[in-house]
Amino acid sequence: MKLQALFTIKDNQLQKKDGSIFPLEKAECLNSALCSSSTDLQGKEDALFFIKTPWSAIGKDESSYNEEFLANLRDFLKKLEEISAFAFIIPLADSPVTNQQEKEDFTASCKHCARRIKDCANLIGFSIPEEADPAYFIEELRQKHPHYIFIQSEKGKITLK
């Protein structure tokens, strides 16, 4: 299933297909552990959410991927879709990432997460974790999700890619 991009980047801002700018500053941060199909979203139509998603919640490797968590995340994103709200996944390394293998494992977990939520049209993209190699992270996730937009924060400045 190939999804169409709902947003583009214009002057380092999110632009909807209708040309309107969608400000990142108004995004509401949510902890993914609190996101479920029963979450109250009344009054959140056309909102933007940053969904903080710990590496340990996704699973550290193929043997520990938490499919129940990922299914719940997908259900929440589908609920957002129903009210025309949008989201970025904000992966969090909740344990040290000290070497190249751990960076690749973290990226692989994020890629697995993206596969499990691939049919969520309102998912704009992912933030690039500080612990990941940015070029590798984008390359890995864009293989199957070319429409994703990525957020990178460097020295307090946010860049969209």
Protein backbone atom coordinates (compact mmCIF):
# COMPACT_ATOMS: atom_id res chain seq x y z
CA MET A 1 0.00 0.00 0.00
CA LYS A 2 1.56 3.25 -1.10
CA LEU A 3 0.33 6.36 0.67
CA GLN A 4 0.37 9.83 -0.77
CA ALA A 5 2.17 12.61 1.08
CA LEU A 6 -0.28 14.95 2.78
CA PHE A 7 2.43 17.50 3.53
CA THR A 8 5.45 19.01 1.86
CA ILE A 9 8.24 21.16 3.21
CA LYS A 10 8.31 24.83 2.31
CA ASP A 11 10.86 27.16 3.91
CA ASN A 12 11.46 24.57 6.67
CA GLN A 13 7.74 24.50 7.53
CA LEU A 14 5.08 21.85 7.06
CA GLN A 15 2.77 22.79 4.24
CA LYS A 16 -0.52 20.99 3.70
CA LYS A 17 -1.55 20.09 0.17
CA ASP A 18 -4.02 23.02 0.24
CA GLY A 19 -1.07 25.39 0.71
CA SER A 20 -1.68 26.23 4.37
CA ILE A 21 1.20 26.10 6.82
CA PHE A 22 0.88 23.63 9.69
CA PRO A 23 2.96 25.00 12.62
CA LEU A 24 5.10 22.51 14.52
CA GLU A 25 5.03 24.83 17.55
CA LYS A 26 1.40 23.94 18.19
CA ALA A 27 2.07 20.21 18.38
CA GLU A 28 0.92 18.43 21.51
CA CYS A 29 3.32 15.86 22.98
CA LEU A 30 1.87 12.53 24.01
CA ASN A 31 3.47 9.54 25.66
CA SER A 32 2.81 6.53 23.44
CA ALA A 33 2.00 4.41 26.50
CA LEU A 34 -1.10 6.59 26.99
CA CYS A 35 -2.23 6.35 23.37
CA SER A 36 -5.03 3.90 22.71
CA SER A 37 -8.24 3.62 20.77
CA SER A 38 -10.04 4.77 23.95
CA THR A 39 -8.04 8.02 24.33
CA ASP A 40 -10.34 11.04 24.46
CA LEU A 41 -9.66 13.22 21.42
CA GLN A 42 -12.65 15.52 21.66
CA GLY A 43 -11.73 18.98 20.37
CA LYS A 44 -8.47 17.74 18.80
CA GLU A 45 -9.63 17.85 15.18
CA ASP A 46 -6.91 18.98 12.75
CA ALA A 47 -4.32 18.88 15.56
CA LEU A 48 -0.70 17.79 15.38
CA PHE A 49 0.77 15.34 17.87
CA PHE A 50 4.32 14.37 18.69
CA ILE A 51 4.06 10.81 20.00
CA LYS A 52 7.04 10.01 22.21
CA THR A 53 7.85 6.36 21.67
CA PRO A 54 10.54 4.69 23.78
CA TRP A 55 12.80 2.12 22.17
CA SER A 56 11.95 -0.32 24.97
CA ALA A 57 8.23 -0.05 24.10
CA ILE A 58 8.87 -0.94 20.44
CA GLY A 59 11.35 -3.67 21.34
CA LYS A 60 15.12 -3.71 21.15
CA ASP A 61 15.46 -6.37 18.45
CA GLU A 62 13.55 -8.90 16.36
CA SER A 63 13.17 -11.25 19.30
CA SER A 64 11.59 -8.60 21.52
CA TYR A 65 9.38 -6.47 19.24
CA ASN A 66 6.22 -5.65 21.15
CA GLU A 67 3.51 -6.32 18.56
CA GLU A 68 0.72 -5.58 21.05
CA PHE A 69 2.15 -2.12 21.73
CA LEU A 70 2.58 -1.47 18.00
CA ALA A 71 -1.00 -2.61 17.30
CA ASN A 72 -2.27 -0.20 19.96
CA LEU A 73 -0.19 2.61 18.46
CA ARG A 74 -1.67 1.83 15.05
CA ASP A 75 -5.20 1.87 16.49
CA PHE A 76 -4.52 5.29 18.03
CA LEU A 77 -3.17 6.66 14.75
CA LYS A 78 -6.27 5.34 12.96
CA LYS A 79 -8.40 7.17 15.53
CA LEU A 80 -6.47 10.37 14.76
CA GLU A 81 -7.14 9.75 11.08
CA GLU A 82 -10.88 9.74 11.76
CA ILE A 83 -10.71 13.29 13.13
CA SER A 84 -8.18 14.58 10.56
CA ALA A 85 -5.43 14.94 13.15
CA PHE A 86 -1.79 14.22 12.33
CA ALA A 87 1.28 12.84 14.05
CA PHE A 88 5.02 12.43 14.12
CA ILE A 89 6.62 9.53 15.95
CA ILE A 90 9.38 10.74 18.28
CA PRO A 91 11.62 7.73 19.02
CA LEU A 92 13.36 7.90 22.38
CA ALA A 93 16.46 5.92 23.30
CA ASP A 94 15.63 5.00 26.87
CA SER A 95 18.88 3.12 27.31
CA PRO A 96 22.41 4.05 26.27
CA VAL A 97 23.37 3.84 22.60
CA THR A 98 27.14 3.57 22.78
CA ASN A 99 28.27 1.89 19.57
CA GLN A 100 27.46 1.47 15.89
CA GLN A 101 25.60 -1.81 16.38
CA GLU A 102 23.27 -0.21 18.92
CA LYS A 103 22.64 2.69 16.53
CA GLU A 104 21.71 0.22 13.80
CA ASP A 105 19.52 -1.77 16.21
CA PHE A 106 17.71 1.41 17.27
CA THR A 107 17.11 2.33 13.63
CA ALA A 108 15.93 -1.23 12.89
CA SER A 109 13.39 -0.98 15.72
CA CYS A 110 12.10 2.33 14.34
CA LYS A 111 11.89 0.77 10.88
CA HIS A 112 9.89 -2.13 12.32
CA CYS A 113 7.57 0.36 14.03
CA ALA A 114 7.07 2.14 10.69
CA ARG A 115 6.16 -1.17 9.04
CA ARG A 116 3.50 -1.85 11.65
CA ILE A 117 1.86 1.56 11.20
CA LYS A 118 2.41 1.82 7.45
CA ASP A 119 -1.26 2.20 6.55
CA CYS A 120 -1.79 5.25 8.78
CA ALA A 121 -2.22 8.04 6.25
CA ASN A 122 -2.06 10.76 8.90
CA LEU A 123 1.43 9.80 10.07
CA ILE A 124 3.64 12.57 8.71
CA GLY A 125 6.91 10.94 9.67
CA PHE A 126 9.50 10.46 12.40
CA SER A 127 11.95 12.60 14.27
CA ILE A 128 15.55 11.53 13.85
CA PRO A 129 16.89 10.41 17.22
CA GLU A 130 20.12 12.05 18.36
CA GLU A 131 21.50 8.56 18.92
CA ALA A 132 20.98 7.52 15.28
CA ASP A 133 23.05 8.28 12.21
CA PRO A 134 20.71 10.75 10.42
CA ALA A 135 21.49 9.72 6.83
CA TYR A 136 21.20 6.01 7.63
CA PHE A 137 17.98 6.52 9.62
CA ILE A 138 16.30 8.42 6.77
CA GLU A 139 17.54 5.95 4.15
CA GLU A 140 16.24 2.95 6.09
CA LEU A 141 12.78 4.39 6.78
CA ARG A 142 12.30 5.93 3.34
CA GLN A 143 12.83 2.58 1.62
CA LYS A 144 9.17 1.73 2.21
CA HIS A 145 7.88 5.16 3.25
CA PRO A 146 9.08 7.73 0.71
CA HIS A 147 6.37 10.18 1.78
CA TYR A 148 7.70 10.56 5.34
CA ILE A 149 9.01 13.90 6.50
CA PHE A 150 11.73 13.81 9.13
CA ILE A 151 12.39 16.23 11.98
CA GLN A 152 15.94 16.79 13.11
CA SER A 153 16.90 18.94 16.07
CA GLU A 154 20.44 20.25 16.18
CA LYS A 155 21.62 22.84 18.69
CA GLY A 156 18.05 23.95 19.37
CA LYS A 157 17.21 24.40 15.69
CA ILE A 158 14.58 22.18 14.10
CA THR A 159 15.06 21.17 10.50
CA LEU A 160 12.58 19.30 8.33
CA LYS A 161 13.90 16.79 5.82
